[in-house]
Coordinates of C-alpha atoms and ligand atoms in Angstrom, one line a residue:
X1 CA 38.4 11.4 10.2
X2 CA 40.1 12.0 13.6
X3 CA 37.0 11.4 15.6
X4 CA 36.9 8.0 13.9
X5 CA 40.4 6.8 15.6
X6 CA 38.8 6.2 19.2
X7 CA 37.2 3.2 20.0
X8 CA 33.4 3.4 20.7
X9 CA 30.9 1.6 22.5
X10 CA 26.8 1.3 23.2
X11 CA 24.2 -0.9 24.0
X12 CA 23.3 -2.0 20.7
X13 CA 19.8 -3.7 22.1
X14 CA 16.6 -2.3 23.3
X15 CA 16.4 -0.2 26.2
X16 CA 14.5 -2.8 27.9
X17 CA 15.0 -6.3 30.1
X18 CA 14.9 -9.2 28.1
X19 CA 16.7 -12.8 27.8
X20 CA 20.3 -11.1 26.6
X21 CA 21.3 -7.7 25.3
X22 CA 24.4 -7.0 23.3
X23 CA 27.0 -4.1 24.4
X24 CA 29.1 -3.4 20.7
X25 CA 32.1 -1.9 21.0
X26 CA 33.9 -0.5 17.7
X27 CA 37.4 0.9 16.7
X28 CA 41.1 0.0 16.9
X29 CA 41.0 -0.9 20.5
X30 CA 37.8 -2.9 20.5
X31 CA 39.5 -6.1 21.0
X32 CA 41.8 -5.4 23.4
X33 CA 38.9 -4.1 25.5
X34 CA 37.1 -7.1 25.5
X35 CA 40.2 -9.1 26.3
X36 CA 40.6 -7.0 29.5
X37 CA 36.7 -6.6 30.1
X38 CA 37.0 -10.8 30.5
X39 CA 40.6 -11.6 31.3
X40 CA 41.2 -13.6 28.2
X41 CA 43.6 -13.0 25.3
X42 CA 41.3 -12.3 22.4
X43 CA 44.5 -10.9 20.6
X44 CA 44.9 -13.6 18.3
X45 CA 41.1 -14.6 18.0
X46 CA 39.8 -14.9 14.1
X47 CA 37.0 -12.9 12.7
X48 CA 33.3 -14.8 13.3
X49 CA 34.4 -16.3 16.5
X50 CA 32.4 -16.7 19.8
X51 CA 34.6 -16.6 22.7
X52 CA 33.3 -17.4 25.8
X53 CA 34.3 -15.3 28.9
X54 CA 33.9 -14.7 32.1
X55 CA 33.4 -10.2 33.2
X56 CA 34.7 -9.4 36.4
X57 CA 34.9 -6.7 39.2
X58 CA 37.0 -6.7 42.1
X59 CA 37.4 -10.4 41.6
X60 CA 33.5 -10.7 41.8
X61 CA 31.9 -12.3 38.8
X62 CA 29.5 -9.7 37.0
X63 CA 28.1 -12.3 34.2
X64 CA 29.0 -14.8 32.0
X65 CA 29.0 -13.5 28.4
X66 CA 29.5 -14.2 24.9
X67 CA 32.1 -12.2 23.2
X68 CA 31.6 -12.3 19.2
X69 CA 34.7 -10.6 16.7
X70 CA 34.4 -9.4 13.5
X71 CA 37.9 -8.3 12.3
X72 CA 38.4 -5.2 9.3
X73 CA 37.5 -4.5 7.4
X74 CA 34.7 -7.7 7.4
X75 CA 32.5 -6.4 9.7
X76 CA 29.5 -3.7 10.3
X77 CA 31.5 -0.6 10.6
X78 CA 34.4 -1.7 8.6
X79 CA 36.4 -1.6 11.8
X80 CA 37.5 -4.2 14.4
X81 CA 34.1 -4.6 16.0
X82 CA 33.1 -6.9 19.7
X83 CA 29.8 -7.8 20.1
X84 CA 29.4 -8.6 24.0
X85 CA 26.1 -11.0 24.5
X86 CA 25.4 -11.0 28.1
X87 CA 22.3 -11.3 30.4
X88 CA 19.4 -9.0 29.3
X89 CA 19.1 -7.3 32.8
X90 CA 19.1 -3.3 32.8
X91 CA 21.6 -3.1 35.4
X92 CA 24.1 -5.7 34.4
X93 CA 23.8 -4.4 30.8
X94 CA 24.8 -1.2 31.6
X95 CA 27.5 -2.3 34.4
X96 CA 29.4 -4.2 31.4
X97 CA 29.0 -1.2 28.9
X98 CA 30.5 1.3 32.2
X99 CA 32.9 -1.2 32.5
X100 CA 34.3 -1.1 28.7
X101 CA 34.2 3.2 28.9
X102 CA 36.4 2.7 32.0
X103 CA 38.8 0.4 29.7
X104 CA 38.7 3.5 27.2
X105 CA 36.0 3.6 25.0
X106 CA 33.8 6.2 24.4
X107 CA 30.1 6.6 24.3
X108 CA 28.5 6.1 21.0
X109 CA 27.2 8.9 19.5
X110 CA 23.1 8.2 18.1
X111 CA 23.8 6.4 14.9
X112 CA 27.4 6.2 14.8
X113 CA 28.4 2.6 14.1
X114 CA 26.2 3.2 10.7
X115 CA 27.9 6.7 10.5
X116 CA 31.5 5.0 10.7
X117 CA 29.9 2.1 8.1
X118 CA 29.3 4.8 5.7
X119 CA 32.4 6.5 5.9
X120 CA 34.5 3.5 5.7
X121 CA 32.7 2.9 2.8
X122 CA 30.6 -0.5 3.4
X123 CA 27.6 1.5 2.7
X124 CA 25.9 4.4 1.0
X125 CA 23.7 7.1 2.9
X126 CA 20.7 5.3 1.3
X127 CA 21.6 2.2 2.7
X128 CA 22.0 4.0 6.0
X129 CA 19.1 5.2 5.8
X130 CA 17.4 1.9 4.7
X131 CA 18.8 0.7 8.3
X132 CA 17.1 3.3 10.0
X133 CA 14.2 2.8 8.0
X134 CA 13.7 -0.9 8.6
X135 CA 14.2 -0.7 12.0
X136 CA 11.6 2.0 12.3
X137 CA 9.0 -0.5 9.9
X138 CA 5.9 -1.1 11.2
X139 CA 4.9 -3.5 8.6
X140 CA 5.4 -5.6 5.5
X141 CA 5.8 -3.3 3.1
X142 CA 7.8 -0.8 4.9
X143 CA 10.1 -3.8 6.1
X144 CA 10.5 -4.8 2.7
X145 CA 11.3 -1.3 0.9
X146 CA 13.8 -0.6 3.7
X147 CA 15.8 -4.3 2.9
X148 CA 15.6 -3.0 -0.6
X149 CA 17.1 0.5 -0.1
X150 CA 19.7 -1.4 2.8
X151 CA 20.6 -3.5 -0.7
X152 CA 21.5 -0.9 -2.3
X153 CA 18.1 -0.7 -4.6
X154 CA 19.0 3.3 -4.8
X155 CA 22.5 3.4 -5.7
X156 CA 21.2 0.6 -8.5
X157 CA 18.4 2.7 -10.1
X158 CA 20.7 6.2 -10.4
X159 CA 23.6 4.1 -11.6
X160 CA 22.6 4.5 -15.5
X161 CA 21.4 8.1 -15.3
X162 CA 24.5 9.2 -13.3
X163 CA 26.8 7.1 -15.7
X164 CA 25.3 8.5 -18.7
X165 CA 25.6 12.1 -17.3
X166 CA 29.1 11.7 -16.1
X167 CA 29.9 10.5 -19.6
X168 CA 28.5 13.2 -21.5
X169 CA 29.9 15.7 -19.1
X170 CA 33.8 14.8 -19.5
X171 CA 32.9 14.2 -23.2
X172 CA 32.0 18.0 -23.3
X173 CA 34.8 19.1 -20.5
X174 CA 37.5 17.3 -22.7
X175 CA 35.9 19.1 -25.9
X176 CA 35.8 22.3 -24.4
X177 CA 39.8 21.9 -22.3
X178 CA 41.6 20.0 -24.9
X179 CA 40.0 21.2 -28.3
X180 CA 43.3 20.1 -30.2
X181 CA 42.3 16.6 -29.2
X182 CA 40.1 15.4 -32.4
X183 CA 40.4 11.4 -31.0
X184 CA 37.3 12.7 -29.2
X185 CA 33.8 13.4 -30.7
X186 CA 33.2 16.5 -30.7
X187 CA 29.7 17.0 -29.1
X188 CA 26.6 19.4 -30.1
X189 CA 24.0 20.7 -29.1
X190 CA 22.0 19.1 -31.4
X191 CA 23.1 15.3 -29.9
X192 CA 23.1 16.6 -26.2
X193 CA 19.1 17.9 -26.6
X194 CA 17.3 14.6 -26.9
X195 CA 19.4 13.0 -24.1
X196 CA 19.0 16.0 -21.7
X197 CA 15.3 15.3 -22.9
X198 CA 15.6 11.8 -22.1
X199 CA 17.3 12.5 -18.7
X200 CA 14.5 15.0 -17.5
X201 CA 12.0 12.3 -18.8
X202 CA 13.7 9.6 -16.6
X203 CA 14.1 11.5 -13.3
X204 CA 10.5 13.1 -13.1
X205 CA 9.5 9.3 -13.3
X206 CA 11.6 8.6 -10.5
X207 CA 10.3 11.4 -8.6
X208 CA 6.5 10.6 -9.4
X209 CA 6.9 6.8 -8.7
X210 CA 8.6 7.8 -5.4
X211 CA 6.2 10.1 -4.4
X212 CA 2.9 7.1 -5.3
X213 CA 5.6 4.8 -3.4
X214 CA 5.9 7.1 0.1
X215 CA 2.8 8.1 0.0
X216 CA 1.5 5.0 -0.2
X217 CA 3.7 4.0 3.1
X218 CA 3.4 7.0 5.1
X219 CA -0.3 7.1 4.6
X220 CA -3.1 8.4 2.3
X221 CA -5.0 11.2 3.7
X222 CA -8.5 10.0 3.9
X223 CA -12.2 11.7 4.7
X224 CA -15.4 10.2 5.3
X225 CA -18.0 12.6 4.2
X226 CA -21.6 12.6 4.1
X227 CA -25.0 14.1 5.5
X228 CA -25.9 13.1 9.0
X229 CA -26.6 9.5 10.0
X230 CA -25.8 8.2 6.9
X231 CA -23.2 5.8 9.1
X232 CA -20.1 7.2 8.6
X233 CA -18.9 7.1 12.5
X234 CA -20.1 3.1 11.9
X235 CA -17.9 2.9 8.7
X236 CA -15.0 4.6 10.6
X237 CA -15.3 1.7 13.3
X238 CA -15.6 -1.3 11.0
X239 CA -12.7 -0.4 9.2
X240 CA -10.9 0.1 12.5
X241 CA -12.6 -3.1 13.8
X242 CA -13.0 -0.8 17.3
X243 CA -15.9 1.1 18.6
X244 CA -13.7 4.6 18.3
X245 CA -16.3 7.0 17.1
X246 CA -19.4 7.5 18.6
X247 CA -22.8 6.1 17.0
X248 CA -26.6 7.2 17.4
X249 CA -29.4 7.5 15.7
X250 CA -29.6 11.0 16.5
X251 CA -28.5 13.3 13.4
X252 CA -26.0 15.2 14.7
X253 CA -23.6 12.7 16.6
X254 CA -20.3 13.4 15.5
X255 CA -19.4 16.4 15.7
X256 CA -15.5 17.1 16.3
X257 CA -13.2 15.2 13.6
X258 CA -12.6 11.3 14.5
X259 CA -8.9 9.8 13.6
X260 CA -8.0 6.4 13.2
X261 CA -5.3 4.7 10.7
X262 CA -6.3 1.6 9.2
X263 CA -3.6 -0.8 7.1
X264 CA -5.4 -2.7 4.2
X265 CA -2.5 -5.3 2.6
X266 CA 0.6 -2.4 3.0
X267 CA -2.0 0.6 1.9
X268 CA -1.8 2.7 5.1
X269 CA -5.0 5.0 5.2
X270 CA -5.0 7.9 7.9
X271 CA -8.9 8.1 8.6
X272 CA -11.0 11.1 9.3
X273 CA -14.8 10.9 10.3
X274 CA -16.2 14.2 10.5
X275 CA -19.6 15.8 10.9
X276 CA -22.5 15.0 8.9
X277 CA -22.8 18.2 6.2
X278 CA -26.2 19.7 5.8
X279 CA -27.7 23.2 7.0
X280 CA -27.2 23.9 10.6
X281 CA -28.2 26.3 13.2
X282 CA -26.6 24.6 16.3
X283 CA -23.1 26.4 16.6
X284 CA -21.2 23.4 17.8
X285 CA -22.6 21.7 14.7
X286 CA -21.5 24.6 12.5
X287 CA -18.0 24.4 13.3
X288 CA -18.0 20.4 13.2
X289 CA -19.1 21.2 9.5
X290 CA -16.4 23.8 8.7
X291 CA -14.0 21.5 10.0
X292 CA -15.2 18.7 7.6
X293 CA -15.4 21.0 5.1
X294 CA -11.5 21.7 5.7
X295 CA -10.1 18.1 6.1
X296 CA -12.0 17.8 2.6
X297 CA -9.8 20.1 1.1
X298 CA -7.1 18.3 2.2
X299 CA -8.1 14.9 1.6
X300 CA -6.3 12.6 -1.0
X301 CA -9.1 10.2 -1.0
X302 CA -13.1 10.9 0.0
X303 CA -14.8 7.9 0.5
X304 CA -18.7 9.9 0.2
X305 CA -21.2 7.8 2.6
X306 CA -24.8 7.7 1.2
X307 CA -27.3 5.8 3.1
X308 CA -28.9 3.1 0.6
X309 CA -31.6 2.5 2.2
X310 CA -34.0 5.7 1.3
X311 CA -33.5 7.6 -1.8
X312 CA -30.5 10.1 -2.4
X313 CA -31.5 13.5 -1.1
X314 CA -31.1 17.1 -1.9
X315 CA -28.2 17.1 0.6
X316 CA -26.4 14.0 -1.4
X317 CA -26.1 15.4 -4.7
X318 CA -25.0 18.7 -3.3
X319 CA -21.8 16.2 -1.3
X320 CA -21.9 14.0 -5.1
X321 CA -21.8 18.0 -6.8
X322 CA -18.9 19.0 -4.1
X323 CA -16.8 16.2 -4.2
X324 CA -16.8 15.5 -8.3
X325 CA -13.7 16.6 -9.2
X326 CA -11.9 14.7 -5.9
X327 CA -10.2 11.5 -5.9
X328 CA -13.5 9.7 -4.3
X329 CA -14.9 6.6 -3.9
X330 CA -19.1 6.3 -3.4
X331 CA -20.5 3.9 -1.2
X332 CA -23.8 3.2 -0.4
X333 CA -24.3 2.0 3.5
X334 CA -26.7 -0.3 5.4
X335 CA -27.1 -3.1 2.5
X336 CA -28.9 -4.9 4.9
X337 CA -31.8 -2.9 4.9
X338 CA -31.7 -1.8 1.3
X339 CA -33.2 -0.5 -1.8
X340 CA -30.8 -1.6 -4.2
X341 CA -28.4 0.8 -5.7
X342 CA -25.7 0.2 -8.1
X343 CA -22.5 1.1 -7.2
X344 CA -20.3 -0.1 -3.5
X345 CA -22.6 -1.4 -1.7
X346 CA -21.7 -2.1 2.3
X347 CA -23.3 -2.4 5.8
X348 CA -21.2 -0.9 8.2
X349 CA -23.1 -1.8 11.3
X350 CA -22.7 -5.5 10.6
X351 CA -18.6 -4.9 9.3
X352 CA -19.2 -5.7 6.0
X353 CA -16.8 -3.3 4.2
X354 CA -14.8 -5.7 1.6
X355 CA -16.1 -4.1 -1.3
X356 CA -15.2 -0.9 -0.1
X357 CA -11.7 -2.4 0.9
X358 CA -11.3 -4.0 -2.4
X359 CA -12.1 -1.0 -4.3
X360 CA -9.5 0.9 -2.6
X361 CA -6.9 -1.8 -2.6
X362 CA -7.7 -1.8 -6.9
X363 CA -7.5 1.9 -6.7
X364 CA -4.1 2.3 -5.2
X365 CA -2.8 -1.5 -6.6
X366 CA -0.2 0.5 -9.1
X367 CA 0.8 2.1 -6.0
X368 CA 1.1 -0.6 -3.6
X369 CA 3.6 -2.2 -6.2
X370 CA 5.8 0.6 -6.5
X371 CA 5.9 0.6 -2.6
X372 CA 7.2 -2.6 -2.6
X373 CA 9.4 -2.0 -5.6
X374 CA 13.1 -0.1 -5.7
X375 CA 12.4 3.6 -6.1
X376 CA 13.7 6.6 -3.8
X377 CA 12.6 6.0 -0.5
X378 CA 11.8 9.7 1.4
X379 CA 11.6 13.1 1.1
X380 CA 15.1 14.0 1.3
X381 CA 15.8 11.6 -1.6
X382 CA 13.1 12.8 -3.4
X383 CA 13.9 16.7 -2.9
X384 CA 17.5 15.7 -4.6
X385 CA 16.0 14.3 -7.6
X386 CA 13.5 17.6 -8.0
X387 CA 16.5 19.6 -7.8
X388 CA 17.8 17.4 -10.7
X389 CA 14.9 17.9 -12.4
X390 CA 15.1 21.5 -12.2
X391 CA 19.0 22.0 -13.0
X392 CA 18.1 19.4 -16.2
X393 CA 15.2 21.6 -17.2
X394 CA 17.7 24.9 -17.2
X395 CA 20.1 22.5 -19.4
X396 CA 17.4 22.0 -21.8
X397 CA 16.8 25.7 -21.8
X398 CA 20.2 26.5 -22.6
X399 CA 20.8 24.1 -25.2
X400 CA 17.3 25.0 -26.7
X401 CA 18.8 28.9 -26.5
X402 CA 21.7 27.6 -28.5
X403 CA 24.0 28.5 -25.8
X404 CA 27.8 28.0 -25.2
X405 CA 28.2 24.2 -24.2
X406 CA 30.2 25.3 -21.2
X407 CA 26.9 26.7 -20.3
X408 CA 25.2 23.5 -20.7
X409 CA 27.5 21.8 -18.4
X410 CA 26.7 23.8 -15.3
X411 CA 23.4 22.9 -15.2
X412 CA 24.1 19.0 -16.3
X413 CA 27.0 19.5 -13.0
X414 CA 24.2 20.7 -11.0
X415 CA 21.9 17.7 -11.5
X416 CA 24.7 15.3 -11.3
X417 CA 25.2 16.6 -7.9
X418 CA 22.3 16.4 -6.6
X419 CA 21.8 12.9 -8.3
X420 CA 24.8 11.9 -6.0
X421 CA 24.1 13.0 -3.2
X422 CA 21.2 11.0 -2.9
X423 CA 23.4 8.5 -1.8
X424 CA 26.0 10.7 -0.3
X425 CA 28.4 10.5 -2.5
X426 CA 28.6 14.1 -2.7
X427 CA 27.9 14.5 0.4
X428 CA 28.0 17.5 2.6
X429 CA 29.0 16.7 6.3
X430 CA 26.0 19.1 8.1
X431 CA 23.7 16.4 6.2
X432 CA 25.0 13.5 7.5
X433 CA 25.0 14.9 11.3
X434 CA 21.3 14.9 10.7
X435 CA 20.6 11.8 9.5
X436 CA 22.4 9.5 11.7
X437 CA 21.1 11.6 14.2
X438 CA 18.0 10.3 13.9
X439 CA 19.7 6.8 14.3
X440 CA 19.3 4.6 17.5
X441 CA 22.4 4.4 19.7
X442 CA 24.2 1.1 19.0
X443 CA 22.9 0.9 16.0
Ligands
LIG501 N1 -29.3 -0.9 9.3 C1 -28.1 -0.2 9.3 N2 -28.0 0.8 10.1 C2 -26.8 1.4 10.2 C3 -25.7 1.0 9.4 N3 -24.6 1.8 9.6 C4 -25.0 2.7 10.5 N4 -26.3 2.5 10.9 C5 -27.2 3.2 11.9 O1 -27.3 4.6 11.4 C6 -27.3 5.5 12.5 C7 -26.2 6.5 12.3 O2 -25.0 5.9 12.3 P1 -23.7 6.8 12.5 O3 -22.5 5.9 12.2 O4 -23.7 7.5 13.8 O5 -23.9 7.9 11.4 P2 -23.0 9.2 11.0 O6 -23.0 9.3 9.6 O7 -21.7 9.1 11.7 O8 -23.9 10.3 11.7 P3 -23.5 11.8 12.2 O9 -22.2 11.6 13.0 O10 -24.6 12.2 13.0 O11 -23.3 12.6 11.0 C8 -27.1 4.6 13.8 O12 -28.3 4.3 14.3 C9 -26.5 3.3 13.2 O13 -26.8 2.2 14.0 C10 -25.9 -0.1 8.5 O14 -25.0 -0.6 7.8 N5 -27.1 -0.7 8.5
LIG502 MG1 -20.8 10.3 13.1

């Protein structure tokens, strides 16, 4: 907690020119630092005032600013924090911030003001996290998920299970320490079972609605698959809207993997167009193949291109055959020039897609809610609550085995732990270097 007695400072805007920036400065001294940066006595200044000031350097006039105090513990960091608004010019910016580190502050470490936030208590790690995330959001859904984890949405949905657990645990603790005490129920096996049962039920839903959830964000791994000129290169570029991919009517066209990543209502799909799959004696073609072949096996979703205008081929129920047992969806291209099939029908040349679009908007619509919803928000989170699961499955073994109860209660410890540590209350200090050190400085 030493480091946390020095006053720090950063530019807590974007590294960039723009009508004003802010300089935040953080700690014990903050105040007094802004008093001297604009020769005003700020001393006796109220929390959520705007002072206005005047910075100076050898009696020459560096900007006029606008100095806003938030007094502890009512403010971001908990601590006595100055928020200097000046003019958003690179060089002036940065004169004022030199100017506060020569009135003794220090640099801001990446992430710190959060860091000191958390440690003062005025948030969780998953609400620092959800700062980092929402600041990082690219779109609705992430924008919205991130508020929700910065609201504590995390700490809200462990609150029962860890409650329970802590419960049961000094129920048994007490049983096992203080035997002589028969005011408390003594606890068996036979009444832990079902609620470890219960527990492991209730976390691997937590992990598998998280996973749909982040997923769902980050991106679904996508493949566009089909023989030669079927149109998948045109299919790619509709649902981009851009002419990324090359199309011709020569068979053959595409031959290295296309990328592209496409947002459809807060699904995120990460795109692949690949070569058409058939025979092939042309080596370039051949590995264009294998490489379709591979981002196949990695796909989360095929989306299997048949061209509806002539009759399915040999080629198409082999790609129908291959891709069965996948998570696919069939479409059948160039409507406009079509022998009818029954199925998705789309013409990707002319950008009509929506029934493709609204096929995979139904198929992930479970998904996209949970995205929006309060469930664990990344991997870290999520590798916690797997290590719950695990330490609560090794519980239930040892109860099943009719083990000691002191037994029991290392494993129900274990996953209480890592249940906490989700949002840091446990926490381990070489963690939180790591994540606030993926933070923005100032922020
Ligand atoms: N009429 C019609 N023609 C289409 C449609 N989509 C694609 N085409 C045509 O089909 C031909 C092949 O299109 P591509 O998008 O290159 O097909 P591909 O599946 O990527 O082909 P390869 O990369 O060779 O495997 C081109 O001449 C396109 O103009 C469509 O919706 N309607
Ligand atoms: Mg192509």
């Amino acid at each position: 907690m030493n480091m946390m007695n020095d006053t720090i400072a950063a530019i807590a805007t974007a590294n960039a020119t723009g009508a004003v920036s802010i300089i935040r400065i953080s700690g014990e001294e903050a105040i007094l630092i802004a008093s001297e940066l604009i020769n005003k006595d700020l001393s006796k200044k109220e929390g959520y005032t705007i002072t206005f000031g005047t910075v100076q350097e050898d009696n020459e006039v560096v900007d006029e600013v606008l100095v806003s105090i938030f007094r502890a513990p009512k403010s971001y960091t908990g601590e006595d924090v100055v928020e200097i608004g000046c003019h958003g010019g690179l060089f002036i910016t940065r004169k004022i911030l030199s100017l506060c580190l020569g009135k003794g502050a220090r640099l801001a470490r990446r992430g710190e003001f959060t860091e000191r936030a958390f440690l003062n208590g005025k948030m969780d790690l998953s609400q620092a996290e959800g700062v980092n995330d929402l600041i990082n959001a690219t779109d609705e859904v992430n924008a919205k998920s991130a508020m929700h984890s910065l609201k504590g949405s995390v700490s809200k949905i462990l609150k029962p299970l860890e409650e329970d657990l802590t419960q049961i645990i000094s129920n048994i603790e007490v049983n096992i320490d203080y035997p002589e005490y028969d005011d408390v129920h003594q606890l068996t096996e036979d009444e832990i079972l079902p609620k470890a049962k219960a527990w492991l039920n209730d976390i691997q839903k937590l992990i598998d609605e998280a996973k749909k959830a982040v997923n769902i964000r980050e991106g679904i791994d996508t493949v566009i698959l089909g023989r030669p000129n079927v149109g998948k290169s045109s299919l790619l570029n509709a649902l981009l809207e851009e002419d990324k991919a090359i199309v011709t009517d020569i068979a053959g066209t595409t031959r290295d993997i296309v990328e592209g990543t496409v947002r459809l209502d807060g699904i995120t799909l990460n795109l692949i167009d690949t070569a058409g799959i058939h025979e092939s004696n042309d080596i370039v073609e051949k590995i264009g193949i294998d490489k379709s072949l591979q981002a196949l096996e990695k796909a989360e979703l095929v989306i299997v291109v048949i061209d509806g205008s002539e009759a399915l081929t040999e080629e198409d129920h082999k790609l129908l055959e291959m891709t069965k047992n996948k998570n696919r969806i069939v479409v059948y291209n160039k409507n406009d020039k079509a022998i009818q099939h029954d199925g998705i029908s789309i013409s990707a040349i002319n950008g009509d897609v929506e029934a493709l679009t609204n096929a995979i908007k139904e198929k992930y619509e479970k998904e996209l809610y949970l995205a929006s919803s309060d469930t664990l928000n990344n991997e870290r989170q999520i590798g916690l609550a797997i290590q719950a699961e695990q330490s609560m499955k090794n519980a239930i073994r040892t109860l099943e085995d009719g083990m000691e109860l002191d037994l029991v209660t290392i494993d129900l410890e274990n996953a209480w732990t890592s249940l906490k540590e989700i949002t840091g209350k446990a926490g381990k200090e070489d963690l939180l270097d790591e994540i606030f050190s993926r933070f923005c400085l100032g922020k």
